[in-house]
Protein backbone atom coordinates (compact mmCIF):
# COMPACT_ATOMS: atom_id res chain seq x y z
CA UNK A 1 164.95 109.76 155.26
CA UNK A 2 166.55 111.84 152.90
CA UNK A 3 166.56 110.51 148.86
CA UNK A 4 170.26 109.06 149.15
CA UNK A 5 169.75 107.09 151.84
CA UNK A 6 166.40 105.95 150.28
CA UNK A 7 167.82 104.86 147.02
CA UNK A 8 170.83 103.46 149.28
CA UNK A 9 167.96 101.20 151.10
CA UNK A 10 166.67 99.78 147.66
CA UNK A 11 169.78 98.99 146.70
CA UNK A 12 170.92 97.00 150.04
CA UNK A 13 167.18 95.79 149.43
CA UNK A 14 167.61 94.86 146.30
CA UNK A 15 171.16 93.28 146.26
CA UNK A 16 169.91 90.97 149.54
CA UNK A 17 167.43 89.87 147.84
CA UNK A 18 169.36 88.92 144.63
CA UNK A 19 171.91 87.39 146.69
CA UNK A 20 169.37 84.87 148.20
CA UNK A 21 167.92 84.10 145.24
CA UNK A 22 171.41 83.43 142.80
CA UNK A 23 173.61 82.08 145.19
CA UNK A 24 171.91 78.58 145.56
CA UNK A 25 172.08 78.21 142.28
CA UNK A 26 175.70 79.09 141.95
CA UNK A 27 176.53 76.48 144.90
CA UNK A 28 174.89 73.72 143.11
CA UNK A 29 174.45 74.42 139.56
CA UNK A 30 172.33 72.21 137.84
CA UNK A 31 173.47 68.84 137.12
CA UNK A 32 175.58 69.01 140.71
CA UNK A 33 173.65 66.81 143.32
CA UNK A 34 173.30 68.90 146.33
CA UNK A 35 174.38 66.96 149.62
CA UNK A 36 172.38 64.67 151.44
CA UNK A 37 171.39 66.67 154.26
CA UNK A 38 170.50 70.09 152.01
CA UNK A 39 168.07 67.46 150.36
CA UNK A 40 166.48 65.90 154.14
CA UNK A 41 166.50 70.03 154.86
CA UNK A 42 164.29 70.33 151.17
CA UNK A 43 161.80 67.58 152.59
CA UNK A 44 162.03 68.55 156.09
CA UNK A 45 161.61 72.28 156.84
CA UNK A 46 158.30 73.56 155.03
CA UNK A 47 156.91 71.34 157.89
CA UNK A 48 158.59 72.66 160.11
CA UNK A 49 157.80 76.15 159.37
CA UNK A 50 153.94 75.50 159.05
CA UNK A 51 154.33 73.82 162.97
CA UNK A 52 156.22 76.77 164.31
CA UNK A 53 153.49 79.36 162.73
CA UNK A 54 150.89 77.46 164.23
CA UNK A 55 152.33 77.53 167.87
CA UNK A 56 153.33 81.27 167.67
CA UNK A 57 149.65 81.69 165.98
CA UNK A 58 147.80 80.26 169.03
CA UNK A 59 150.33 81.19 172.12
CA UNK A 60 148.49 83.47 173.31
CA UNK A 61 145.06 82.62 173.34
CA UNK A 62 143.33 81.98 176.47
CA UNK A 63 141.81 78.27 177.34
CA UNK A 64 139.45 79.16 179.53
CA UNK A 65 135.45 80.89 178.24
CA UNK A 66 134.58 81.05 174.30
CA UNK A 67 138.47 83.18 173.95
CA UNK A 68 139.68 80.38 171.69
CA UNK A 69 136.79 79.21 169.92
CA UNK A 70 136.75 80.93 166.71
CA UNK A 71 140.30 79.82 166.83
CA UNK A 72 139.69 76.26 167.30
CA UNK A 73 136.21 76.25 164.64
CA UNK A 74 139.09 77.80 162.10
CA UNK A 75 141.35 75.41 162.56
CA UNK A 76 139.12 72.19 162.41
CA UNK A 77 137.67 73.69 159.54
CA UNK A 78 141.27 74.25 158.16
CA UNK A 79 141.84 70.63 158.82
CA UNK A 80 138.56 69.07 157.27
CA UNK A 81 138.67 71.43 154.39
CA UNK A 82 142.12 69.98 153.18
CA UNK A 83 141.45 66.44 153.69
CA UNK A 84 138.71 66.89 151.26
CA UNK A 85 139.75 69.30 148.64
CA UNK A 86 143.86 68.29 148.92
CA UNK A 87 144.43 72.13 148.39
CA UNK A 88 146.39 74.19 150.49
CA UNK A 89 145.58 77.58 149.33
CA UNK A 90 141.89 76.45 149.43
CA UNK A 91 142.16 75.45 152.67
CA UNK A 92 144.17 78.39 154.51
CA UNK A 93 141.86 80.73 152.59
CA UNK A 94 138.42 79.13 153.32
CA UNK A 95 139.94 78.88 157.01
CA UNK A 96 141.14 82.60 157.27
CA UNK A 97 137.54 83.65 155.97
CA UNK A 98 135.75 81.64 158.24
CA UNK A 99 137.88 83.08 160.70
CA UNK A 100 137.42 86.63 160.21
CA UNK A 101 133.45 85.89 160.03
CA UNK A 102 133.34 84.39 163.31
CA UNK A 103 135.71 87.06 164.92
CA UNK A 104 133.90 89.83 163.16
CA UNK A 105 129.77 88.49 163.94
CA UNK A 106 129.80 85.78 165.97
CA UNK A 107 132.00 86.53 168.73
CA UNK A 108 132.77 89.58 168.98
């Protein structure tokens, strides 16, 4: 990639990014209610998201032997840590560590 087409990237880069970030606000500036269903869409989607991450997470691991057991010890872990503490970051970070320690020692 030569230098104009680099700085040409960071600027398509830069101006996407800009774009997704000012445009919602100049759709419904403040004091404007945004529609009903951009509001259900607010409350709606992080779920969503979370849901689809977890199915694309564990698609392809195998039911059968010990495959999806660190899997499974992460994600009850996951589960049990955020019903306790109420934090999200604590919980997908305690759950990615224990993770990587059973991947890494215990069945690997």
């Amino acid at each position: 990639m030569t230098t104009t087409q680099a700085i040409i990237t960071i600027a398509a880069v830069v101006l996407g990014t800009m774009a997704t970030r000012f445009i919602p606000f100049m759709i419904f500036p403040e004091g404007k209610n945004p529609p009903e269903f951009v509001q259900y869409l607010g409350t709606v989607l992080p779920y969503a998201a979370i849901g689809l991450l977890i199915i694309y997470c564990l698609k392809d691991i195998p039911s059968s032997s010990t495959h999806g057991l660190p899997e499974a010890i992460a994600i009850i872990f996951i589960v049990l840590l955020h019903k306790w503490k109420k934090s999200t970051l604590l919980s997908i970070g305690g759950g990615t560590i224990l993770y990587m320690i059973l991947v890494q020692t215990v069945f690997h």
